[in-house]
mmCIF file of C-alpha atoms and ligand atoms in Angstrom:
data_model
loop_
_atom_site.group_PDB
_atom_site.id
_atom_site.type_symbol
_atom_site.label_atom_id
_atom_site.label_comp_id
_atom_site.label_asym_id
_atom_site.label_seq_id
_atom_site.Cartn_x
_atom_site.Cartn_y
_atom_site.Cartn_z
ATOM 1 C CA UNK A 27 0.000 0.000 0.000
ATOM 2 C CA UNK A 28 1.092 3.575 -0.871
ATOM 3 C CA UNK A 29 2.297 5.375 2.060
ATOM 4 C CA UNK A 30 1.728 9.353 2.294
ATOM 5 C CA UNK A 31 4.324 11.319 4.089
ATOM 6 C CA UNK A 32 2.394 13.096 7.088
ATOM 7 C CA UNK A 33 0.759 16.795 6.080
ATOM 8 C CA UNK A 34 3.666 19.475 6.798
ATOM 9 C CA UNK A 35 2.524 21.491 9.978
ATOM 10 C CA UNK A 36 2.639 25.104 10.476
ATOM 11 C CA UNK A 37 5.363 24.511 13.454
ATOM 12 C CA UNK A 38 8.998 24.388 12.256
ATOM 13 C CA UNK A 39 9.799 22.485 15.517
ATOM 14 C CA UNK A 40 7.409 19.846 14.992
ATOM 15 C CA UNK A 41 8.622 19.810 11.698
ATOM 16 C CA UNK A 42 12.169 19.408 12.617
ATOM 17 C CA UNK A 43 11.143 16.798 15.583
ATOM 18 C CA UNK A 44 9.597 13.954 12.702
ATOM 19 C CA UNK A 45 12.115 14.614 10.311
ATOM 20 C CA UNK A 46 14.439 13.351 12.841
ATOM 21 C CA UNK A 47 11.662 10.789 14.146
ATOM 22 C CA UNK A 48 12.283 9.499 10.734
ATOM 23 C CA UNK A 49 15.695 9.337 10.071
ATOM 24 C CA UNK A 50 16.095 7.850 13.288
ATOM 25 C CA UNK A 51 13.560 4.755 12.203
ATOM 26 C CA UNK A 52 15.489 4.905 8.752
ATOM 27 C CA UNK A 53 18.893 4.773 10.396
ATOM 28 C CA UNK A 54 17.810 2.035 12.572
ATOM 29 C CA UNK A 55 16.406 -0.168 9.650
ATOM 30 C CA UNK A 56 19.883 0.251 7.857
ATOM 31 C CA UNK A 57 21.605 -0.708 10.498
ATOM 32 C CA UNK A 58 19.964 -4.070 10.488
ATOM 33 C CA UNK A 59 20.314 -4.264 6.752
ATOM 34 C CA UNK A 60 23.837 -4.171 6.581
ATOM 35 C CA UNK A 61 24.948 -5.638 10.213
ATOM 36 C CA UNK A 62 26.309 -2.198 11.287
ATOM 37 C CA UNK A 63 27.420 -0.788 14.157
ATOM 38 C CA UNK A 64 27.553 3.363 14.946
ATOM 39 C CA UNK A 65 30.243 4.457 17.230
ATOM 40 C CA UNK A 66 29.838 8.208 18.395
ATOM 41 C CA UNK A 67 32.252 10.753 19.846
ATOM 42 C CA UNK A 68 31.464 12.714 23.138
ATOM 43 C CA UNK A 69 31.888 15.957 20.862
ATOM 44 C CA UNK A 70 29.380 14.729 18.451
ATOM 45 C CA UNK A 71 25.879 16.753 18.156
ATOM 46 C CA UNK A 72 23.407 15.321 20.489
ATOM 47 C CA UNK A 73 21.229 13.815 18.699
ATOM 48 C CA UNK A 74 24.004 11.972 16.772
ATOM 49 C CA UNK A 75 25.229 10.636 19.881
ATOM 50 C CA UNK A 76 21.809 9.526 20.997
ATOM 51 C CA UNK A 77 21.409 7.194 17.943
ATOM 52 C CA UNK A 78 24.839 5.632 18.590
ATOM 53 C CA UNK A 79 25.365 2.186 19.554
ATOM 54 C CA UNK A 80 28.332 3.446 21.806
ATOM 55 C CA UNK A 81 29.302 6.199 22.812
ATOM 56 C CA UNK A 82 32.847 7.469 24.331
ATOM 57 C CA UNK A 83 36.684 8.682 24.300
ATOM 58 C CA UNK A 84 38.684 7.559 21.695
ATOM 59 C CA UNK A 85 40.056 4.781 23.945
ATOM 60 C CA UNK A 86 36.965 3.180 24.407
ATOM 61 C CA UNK A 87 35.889 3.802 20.945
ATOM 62 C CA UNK A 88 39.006 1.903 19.490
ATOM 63 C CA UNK A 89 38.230 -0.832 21.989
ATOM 64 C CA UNK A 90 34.903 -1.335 20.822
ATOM 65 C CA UNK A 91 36.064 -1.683 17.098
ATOM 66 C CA UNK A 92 38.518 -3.719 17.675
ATOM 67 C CA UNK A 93 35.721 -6.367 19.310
ATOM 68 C CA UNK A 94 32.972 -5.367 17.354
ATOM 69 C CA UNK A 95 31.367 -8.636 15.276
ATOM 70 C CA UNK A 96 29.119 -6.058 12.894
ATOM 71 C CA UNK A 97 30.344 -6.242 9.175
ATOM 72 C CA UNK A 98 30.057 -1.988 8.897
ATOM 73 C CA UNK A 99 31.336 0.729 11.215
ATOM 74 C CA UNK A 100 29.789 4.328 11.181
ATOM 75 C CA UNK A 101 32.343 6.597 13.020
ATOM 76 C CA UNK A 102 30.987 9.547 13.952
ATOM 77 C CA UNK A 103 33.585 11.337 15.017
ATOM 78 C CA UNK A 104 36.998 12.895 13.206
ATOM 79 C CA UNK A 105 39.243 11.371 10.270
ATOM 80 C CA UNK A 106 41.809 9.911 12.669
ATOM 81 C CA UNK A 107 39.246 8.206 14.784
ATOM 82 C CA UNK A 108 37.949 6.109 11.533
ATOM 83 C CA UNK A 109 41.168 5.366 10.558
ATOM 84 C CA UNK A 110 42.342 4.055 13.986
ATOM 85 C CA UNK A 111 38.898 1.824 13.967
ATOM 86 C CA UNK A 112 40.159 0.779 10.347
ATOM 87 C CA UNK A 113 43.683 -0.430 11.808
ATOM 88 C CA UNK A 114 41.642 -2.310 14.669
ATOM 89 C CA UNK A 115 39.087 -3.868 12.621
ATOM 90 C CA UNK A 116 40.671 -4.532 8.906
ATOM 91 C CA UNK A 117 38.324 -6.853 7.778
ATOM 92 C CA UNK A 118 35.097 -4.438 8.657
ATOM 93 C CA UNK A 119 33.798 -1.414 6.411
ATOM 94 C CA UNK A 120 34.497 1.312 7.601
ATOM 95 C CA UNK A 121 32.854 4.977 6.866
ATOM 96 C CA UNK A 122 32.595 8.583 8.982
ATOM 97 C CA UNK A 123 29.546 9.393 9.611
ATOM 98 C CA UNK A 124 30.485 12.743 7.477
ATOM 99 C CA UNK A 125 33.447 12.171 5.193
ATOM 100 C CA UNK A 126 34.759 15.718 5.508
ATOM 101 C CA UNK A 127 34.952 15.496 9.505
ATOM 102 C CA UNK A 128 39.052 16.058 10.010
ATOM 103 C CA UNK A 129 41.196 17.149 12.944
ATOM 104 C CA UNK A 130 43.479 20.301 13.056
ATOM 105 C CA UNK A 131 45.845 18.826 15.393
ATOM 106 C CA UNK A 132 46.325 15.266 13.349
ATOM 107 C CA UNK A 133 47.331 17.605 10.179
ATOM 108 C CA UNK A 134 49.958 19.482 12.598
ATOM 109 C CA UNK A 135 52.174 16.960 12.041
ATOM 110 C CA UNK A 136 53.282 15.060 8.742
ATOM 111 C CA UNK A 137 55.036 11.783 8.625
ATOM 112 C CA UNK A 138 58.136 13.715 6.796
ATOM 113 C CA UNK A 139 58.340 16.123 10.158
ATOM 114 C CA UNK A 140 58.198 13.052 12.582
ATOM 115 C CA UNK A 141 60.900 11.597 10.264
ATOM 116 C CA UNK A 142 63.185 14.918 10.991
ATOM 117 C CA UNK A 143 62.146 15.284 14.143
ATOM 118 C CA UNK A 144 63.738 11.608 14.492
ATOM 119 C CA UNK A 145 66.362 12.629 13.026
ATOM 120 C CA UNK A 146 67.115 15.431 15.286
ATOM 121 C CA UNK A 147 66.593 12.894 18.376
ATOM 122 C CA UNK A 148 68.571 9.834 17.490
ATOM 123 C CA UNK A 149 67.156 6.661 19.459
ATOM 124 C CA UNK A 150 64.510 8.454 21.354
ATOM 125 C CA UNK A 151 61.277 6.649 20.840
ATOM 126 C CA UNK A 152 58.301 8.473 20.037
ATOM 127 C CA UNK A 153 54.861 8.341 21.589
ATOM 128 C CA UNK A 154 52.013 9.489 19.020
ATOM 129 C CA UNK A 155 48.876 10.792 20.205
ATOM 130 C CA UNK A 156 46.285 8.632 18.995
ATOM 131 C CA UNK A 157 45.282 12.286 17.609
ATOM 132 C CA UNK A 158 48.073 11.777 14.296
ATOM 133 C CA UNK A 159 47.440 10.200 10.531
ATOM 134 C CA UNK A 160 48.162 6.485 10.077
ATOM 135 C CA UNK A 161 51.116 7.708 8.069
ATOM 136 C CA UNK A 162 52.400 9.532 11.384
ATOM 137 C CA UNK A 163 51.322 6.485 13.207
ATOM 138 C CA UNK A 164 53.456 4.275 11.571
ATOM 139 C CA UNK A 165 56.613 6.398 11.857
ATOM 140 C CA UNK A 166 55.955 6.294 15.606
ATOM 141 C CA UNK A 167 56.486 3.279 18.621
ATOM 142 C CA UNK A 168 53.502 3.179 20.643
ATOM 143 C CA UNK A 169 50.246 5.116 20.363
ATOM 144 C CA UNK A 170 48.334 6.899 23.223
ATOM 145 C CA UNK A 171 45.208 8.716 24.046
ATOM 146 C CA UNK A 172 44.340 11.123 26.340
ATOM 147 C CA UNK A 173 43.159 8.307 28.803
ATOM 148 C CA UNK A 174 45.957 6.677 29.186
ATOM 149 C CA UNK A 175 49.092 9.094 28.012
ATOM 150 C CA UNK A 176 50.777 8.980 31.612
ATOM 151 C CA UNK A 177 50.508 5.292 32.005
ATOM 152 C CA UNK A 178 52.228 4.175 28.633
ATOM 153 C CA UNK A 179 54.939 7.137 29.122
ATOM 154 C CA UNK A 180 55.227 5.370 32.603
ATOM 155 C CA UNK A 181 55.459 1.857 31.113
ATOM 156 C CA UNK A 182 58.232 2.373 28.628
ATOM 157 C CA UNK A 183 60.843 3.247 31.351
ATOM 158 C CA UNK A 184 62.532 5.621 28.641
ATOM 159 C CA UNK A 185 64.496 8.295 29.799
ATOM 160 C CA UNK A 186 63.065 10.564 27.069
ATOM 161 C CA UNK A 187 60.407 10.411 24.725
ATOM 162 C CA UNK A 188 59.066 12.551 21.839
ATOM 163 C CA UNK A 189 55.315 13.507 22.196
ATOM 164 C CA UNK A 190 53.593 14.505 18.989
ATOM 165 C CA UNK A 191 51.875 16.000 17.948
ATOM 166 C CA UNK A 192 49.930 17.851 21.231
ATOM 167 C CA UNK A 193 52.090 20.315 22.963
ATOM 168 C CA UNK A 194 49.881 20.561 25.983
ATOM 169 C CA UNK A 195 48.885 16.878 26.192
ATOM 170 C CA UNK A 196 52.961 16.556 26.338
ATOM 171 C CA UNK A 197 53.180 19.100 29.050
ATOM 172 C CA UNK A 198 50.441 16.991 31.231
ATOM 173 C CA UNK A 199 52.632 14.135 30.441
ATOM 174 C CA UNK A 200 55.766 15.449 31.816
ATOM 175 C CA UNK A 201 54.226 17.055 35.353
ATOM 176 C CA UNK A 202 52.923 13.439 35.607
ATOM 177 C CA UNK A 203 55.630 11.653 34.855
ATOM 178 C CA UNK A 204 58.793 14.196 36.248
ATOM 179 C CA UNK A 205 61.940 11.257 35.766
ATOM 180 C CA UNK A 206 61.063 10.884 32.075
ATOM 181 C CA UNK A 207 62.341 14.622 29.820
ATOM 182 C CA UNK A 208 59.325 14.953 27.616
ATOM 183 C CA UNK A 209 60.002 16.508 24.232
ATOM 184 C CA UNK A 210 57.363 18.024 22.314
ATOM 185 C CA UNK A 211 55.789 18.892 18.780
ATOM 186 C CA UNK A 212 54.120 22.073 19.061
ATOM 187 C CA UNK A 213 50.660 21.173 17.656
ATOM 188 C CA UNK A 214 47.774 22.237 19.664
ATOM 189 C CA UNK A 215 43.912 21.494 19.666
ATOM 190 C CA UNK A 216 42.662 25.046 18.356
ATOM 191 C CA UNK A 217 39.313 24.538 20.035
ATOM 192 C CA UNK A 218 40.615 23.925 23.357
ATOM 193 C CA UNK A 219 42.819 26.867 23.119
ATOM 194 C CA UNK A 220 40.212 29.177 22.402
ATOM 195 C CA UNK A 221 38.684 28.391 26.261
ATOM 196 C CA UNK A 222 39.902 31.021 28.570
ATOM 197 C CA UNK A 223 41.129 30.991 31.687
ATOM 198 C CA UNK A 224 39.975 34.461 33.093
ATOM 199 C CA UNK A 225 36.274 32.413 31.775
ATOM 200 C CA UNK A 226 37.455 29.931 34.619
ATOM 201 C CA UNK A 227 37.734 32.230 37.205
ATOM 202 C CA UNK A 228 34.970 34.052 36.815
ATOM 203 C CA UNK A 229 32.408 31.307 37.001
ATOM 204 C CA UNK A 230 34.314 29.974 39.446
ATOM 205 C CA UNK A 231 33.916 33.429 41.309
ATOM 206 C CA UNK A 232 30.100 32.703 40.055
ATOM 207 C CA UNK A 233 29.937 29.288 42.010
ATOM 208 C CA UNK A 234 32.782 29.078 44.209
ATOM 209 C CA UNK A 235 31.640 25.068 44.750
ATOM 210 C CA UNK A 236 32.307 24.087 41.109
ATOM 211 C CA UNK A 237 34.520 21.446 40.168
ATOM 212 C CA UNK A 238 36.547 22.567 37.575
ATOM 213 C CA UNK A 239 37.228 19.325 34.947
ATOM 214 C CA UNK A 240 39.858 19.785 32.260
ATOM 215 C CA UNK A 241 40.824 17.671 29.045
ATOM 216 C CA UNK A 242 44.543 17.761 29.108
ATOM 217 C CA UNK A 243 44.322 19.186 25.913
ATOM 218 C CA UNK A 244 43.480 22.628 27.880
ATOM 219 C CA UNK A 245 46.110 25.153 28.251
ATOM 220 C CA UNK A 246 48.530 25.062 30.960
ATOM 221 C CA UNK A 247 46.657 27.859 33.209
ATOM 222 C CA UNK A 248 42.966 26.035 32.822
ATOM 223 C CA UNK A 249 44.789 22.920 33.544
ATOM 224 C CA UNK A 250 46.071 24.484 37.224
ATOM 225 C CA UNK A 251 43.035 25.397 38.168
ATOM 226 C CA UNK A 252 41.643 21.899 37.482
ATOM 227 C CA UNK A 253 40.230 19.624 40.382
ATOM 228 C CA UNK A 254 40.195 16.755 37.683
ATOM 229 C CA UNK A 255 42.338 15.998 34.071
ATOM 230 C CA UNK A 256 41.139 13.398 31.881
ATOM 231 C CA UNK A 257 39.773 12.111 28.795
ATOM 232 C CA UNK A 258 36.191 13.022 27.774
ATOM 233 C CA UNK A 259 34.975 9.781 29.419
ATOM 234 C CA UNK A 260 36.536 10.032 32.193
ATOM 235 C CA UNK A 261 35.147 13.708 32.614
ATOM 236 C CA UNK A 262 31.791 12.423 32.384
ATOM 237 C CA UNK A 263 32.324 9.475 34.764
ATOM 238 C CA UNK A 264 34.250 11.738 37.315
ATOM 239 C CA UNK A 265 30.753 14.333 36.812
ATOM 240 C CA UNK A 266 28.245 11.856 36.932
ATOM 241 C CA UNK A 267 29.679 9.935 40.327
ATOM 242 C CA UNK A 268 30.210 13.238 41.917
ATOM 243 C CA UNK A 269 28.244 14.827 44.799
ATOM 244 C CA UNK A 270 28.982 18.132 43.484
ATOM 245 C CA UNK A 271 25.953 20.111 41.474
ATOM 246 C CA UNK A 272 27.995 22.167 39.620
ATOM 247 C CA UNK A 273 30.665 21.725 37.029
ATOM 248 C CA UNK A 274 32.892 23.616 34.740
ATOM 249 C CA UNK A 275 33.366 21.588 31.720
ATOM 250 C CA UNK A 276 36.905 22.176 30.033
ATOM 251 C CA UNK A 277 36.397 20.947 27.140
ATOM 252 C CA UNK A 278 34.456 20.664 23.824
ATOM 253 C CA UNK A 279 30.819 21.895 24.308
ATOM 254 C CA UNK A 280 29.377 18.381 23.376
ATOM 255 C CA UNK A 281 30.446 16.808 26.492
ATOM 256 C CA UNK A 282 28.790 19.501 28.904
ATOM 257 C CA UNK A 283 25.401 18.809 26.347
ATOM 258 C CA UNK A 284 25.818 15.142 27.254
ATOM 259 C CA UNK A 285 26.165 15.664 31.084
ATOM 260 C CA UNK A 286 23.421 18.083 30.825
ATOM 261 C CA UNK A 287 21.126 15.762 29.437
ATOM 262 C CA UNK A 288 22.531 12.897 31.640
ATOM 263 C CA UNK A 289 21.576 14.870 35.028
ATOM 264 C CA UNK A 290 19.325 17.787 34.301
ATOM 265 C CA UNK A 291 19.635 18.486 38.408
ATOM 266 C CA UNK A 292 22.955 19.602 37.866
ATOM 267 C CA UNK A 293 24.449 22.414 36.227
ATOM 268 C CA UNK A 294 27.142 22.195 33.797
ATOM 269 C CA UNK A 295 28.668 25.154 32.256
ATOM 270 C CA UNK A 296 31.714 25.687 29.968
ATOM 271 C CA UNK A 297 33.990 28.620 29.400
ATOM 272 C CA UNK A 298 33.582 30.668 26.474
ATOM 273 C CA UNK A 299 30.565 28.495 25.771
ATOM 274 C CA UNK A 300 30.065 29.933 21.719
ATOM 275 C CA UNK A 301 34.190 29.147 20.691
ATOM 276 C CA UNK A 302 34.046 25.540 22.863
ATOM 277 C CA UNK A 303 32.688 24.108 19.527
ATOM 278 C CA UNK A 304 34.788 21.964 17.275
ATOM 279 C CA UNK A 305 33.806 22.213 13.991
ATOM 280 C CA UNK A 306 34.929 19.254 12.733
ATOM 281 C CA UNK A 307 33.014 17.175 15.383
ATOM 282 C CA UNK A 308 29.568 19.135 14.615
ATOM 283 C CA UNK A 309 29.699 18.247 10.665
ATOM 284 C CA UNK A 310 28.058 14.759 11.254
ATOM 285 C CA UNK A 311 24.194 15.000 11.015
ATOM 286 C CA UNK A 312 21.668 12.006 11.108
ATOM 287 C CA UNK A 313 20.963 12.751 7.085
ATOM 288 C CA UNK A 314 24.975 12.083 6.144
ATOM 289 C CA UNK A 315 24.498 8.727 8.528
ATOM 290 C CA UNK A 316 21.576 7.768 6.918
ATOM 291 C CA UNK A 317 22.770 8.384 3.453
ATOM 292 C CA UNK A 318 26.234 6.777 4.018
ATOM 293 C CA UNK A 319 24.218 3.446 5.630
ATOM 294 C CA UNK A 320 22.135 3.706 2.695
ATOM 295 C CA UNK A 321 24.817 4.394 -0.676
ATOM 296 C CA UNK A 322 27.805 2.881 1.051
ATOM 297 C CA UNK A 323 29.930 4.674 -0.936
ATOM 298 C CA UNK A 324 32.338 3.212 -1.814
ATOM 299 C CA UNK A 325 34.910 6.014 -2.280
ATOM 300 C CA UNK A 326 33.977 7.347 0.958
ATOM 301 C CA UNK A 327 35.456 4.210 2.675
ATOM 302 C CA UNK A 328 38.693 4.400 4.797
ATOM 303 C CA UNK A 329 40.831 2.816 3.259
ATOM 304 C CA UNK A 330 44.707 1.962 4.313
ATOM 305 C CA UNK A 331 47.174 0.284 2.504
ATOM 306 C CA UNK A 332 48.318 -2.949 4.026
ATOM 307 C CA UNK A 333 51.987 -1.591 4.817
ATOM 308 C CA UNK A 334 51.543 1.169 6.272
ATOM 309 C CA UNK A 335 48.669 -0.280 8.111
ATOM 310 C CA UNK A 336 51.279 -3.176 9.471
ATOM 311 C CA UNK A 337 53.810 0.017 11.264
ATOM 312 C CA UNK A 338 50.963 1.480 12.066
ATOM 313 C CA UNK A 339 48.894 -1.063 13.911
ATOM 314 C CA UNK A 340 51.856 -2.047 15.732
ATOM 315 C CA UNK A 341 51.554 1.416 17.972
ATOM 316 C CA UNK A 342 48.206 0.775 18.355
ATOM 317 C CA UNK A 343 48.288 -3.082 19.782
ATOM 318 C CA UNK A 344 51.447 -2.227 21.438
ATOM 319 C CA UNK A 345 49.602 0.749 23.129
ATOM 320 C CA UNK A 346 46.167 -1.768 24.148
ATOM 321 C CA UNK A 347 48.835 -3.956 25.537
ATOM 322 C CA UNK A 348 50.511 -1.716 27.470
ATOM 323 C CA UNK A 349 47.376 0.348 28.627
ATOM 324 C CA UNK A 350 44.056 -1.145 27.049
HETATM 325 P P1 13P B 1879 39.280 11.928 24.024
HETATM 326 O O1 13P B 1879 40.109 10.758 23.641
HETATM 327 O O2 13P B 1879 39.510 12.362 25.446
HETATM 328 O O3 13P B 1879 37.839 11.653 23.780
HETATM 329 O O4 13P B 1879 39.715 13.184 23.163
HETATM 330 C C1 13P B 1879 39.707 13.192 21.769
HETATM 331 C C2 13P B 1879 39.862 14.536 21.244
HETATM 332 O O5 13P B 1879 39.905 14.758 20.065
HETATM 333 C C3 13P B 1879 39.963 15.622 22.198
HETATM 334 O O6 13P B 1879 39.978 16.855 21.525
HETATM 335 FE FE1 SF4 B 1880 40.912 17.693 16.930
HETATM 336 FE FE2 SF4 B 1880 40.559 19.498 18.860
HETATM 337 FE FE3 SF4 B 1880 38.493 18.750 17.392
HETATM 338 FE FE4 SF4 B 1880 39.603 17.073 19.195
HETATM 339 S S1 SF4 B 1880 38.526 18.981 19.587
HETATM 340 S S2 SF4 B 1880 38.984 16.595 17.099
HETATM 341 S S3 SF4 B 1880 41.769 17.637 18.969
HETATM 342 S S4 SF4 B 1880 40.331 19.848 16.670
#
């Protein structure tokens, strides 16, 4: 039988509300169709993160990949986060959920400056941010994320190491980990860096109770006045166990969204709310998941040759080893 599409209403908002009624039911029905699975970034719009079949850091996100029995992966997330799921998961398809979705601070650093950068450090072995191309990747030792950056620095008992490509993450490193010299790229997170620390102090002058949580990503400043340093997963465990009913949320905007929506009896605010946005992390909508489930295409698929993907899966397990 023909089905009509329901009678447009004079209310943009209820408008909006079945369009994405419908795409939801769509997405879900592709799913099915092609055994897929949709991993989603903390930073991802809301209701992209509400369709996803799991949601977190991109620790726990590579984790899941790597297990993951579906035959299609949907990252929503950034460029380097697909990729990494590609290295974990070879044999699956995977797509972003919005093929233009990249990362500033992954393009900071090329495999040809980590190979000078080598150069310039004979012997000294270098830990990438899981934040870096595969190319960069496979130039590298042992991979890290933001969850577990002190622990693998810990773990290799160097007496140096070269952090790339995150200045800041690096400097977190080394006040963590004072008997190992840390030496850094100078890349930086641009949407991180646009928080400001006199935005701290005032709320915090606001609601002197707040617990101030901070992605090490933060500048140095924000990161001092932190009563907690982790990886987006972690802020949201360490703010969802808490006591505390008010937070200030270092970090992109999507996580405070989450927590906000997670416990609407507390309050969660962010610093220079507007410029905590990163772009890249808000260009995934439920249409470009739906159409990507739906066309498959395949020139949008991440794709990695074989040897590089051999160097640079090597960081990778070595890191899960290590610190999984
Ligand atoms: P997490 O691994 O903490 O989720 O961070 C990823 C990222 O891109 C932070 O900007
Ligand atoms: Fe990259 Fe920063 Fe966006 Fe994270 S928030 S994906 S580091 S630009």
């Amino acid at each position: 039988m023909l089905q009509t599409a329901p009678a447009l209403s004079a209310d943009p908002k209820l408008n909006r509300e079945r369009r994405l009624a419908e795409l939801k039911q769509e997405i879900q029905e592709l799913k099915q169709l092609r055994n897929a699975v949709i991993l989603s970034h903390l930073y991802e719009r809301l209701e992209v993160q509400n369709i996803a079949d799991h949601l977190g850091d991109s620790l726990g996100l590579s984790q899941v990949a790597a297990k993951t029995d579906a035959d299609v992966i949907i990252f929503c997330g950034v460029h380097f986060m697909a990729e990494t799921a590609k290295l974990l998961s070879p044999q699956k398809k995977v797509f972003l959920g919005n093929r233009n979705a990249g990362c500033p601070m992954a393009d900071m650093i090329t495999r040809d400056d980590l190979i000078r950068f080598k150069a310039d450090h004979p012997g000294v072995p270098v830990v990438a941010y899981v934040n870096t191309s595969a190319e960069v990747k496979a130039e590298s030792d042992v991979c890290c994320t933001s969850a577990n950056a002190v622990g693998v620095v810990r773990a290799l008992q160097a007496p140096k190491i070269l952090c790339v490509p995150d200045q800041h993450l690096a400097k977190y490193i080394q006040s963590q980990v004072p008997e190992v010299e840390v030496i850094c790229w100078n890349g930086f997170c641009p949407t991180h860096l646009r928080m400001h620390v006199e935005d701290v102090i005032t709320l915090k002058k606001q609601y002197p109770e707040a617990l101030v949580l901070a992605h090490p990503e933060c500048d140095d400043p924000i990161k001092d006045l932190a009563d907690f340093i982790g990886s987006t997963t972690k802020i949201r465990e360490t703010a969802l166990k808490s006591d505390q009913r008010v937070f200030i949320v270092c970090t992109e905007d999507g996580v405070r969204q989450r927590l906000a929506d997670d416990c609407p009896d507390k309050l969660f605010l962010t610093p220079t709310q507007a410029c905590a946005v990163c772009p890249n992390m808000k260009l995934t909508r439920l249409e470009n998941i739906r159409n990507t489930l739906l066309n498959m295409p395949v020139e949008e698929e991440i794709i990695i040759p074989e040897n590089l993907a051999i160097k640079a899966r090597r960081t990778l397990d070595l890191m899960m080893e290590i610190h999984g």
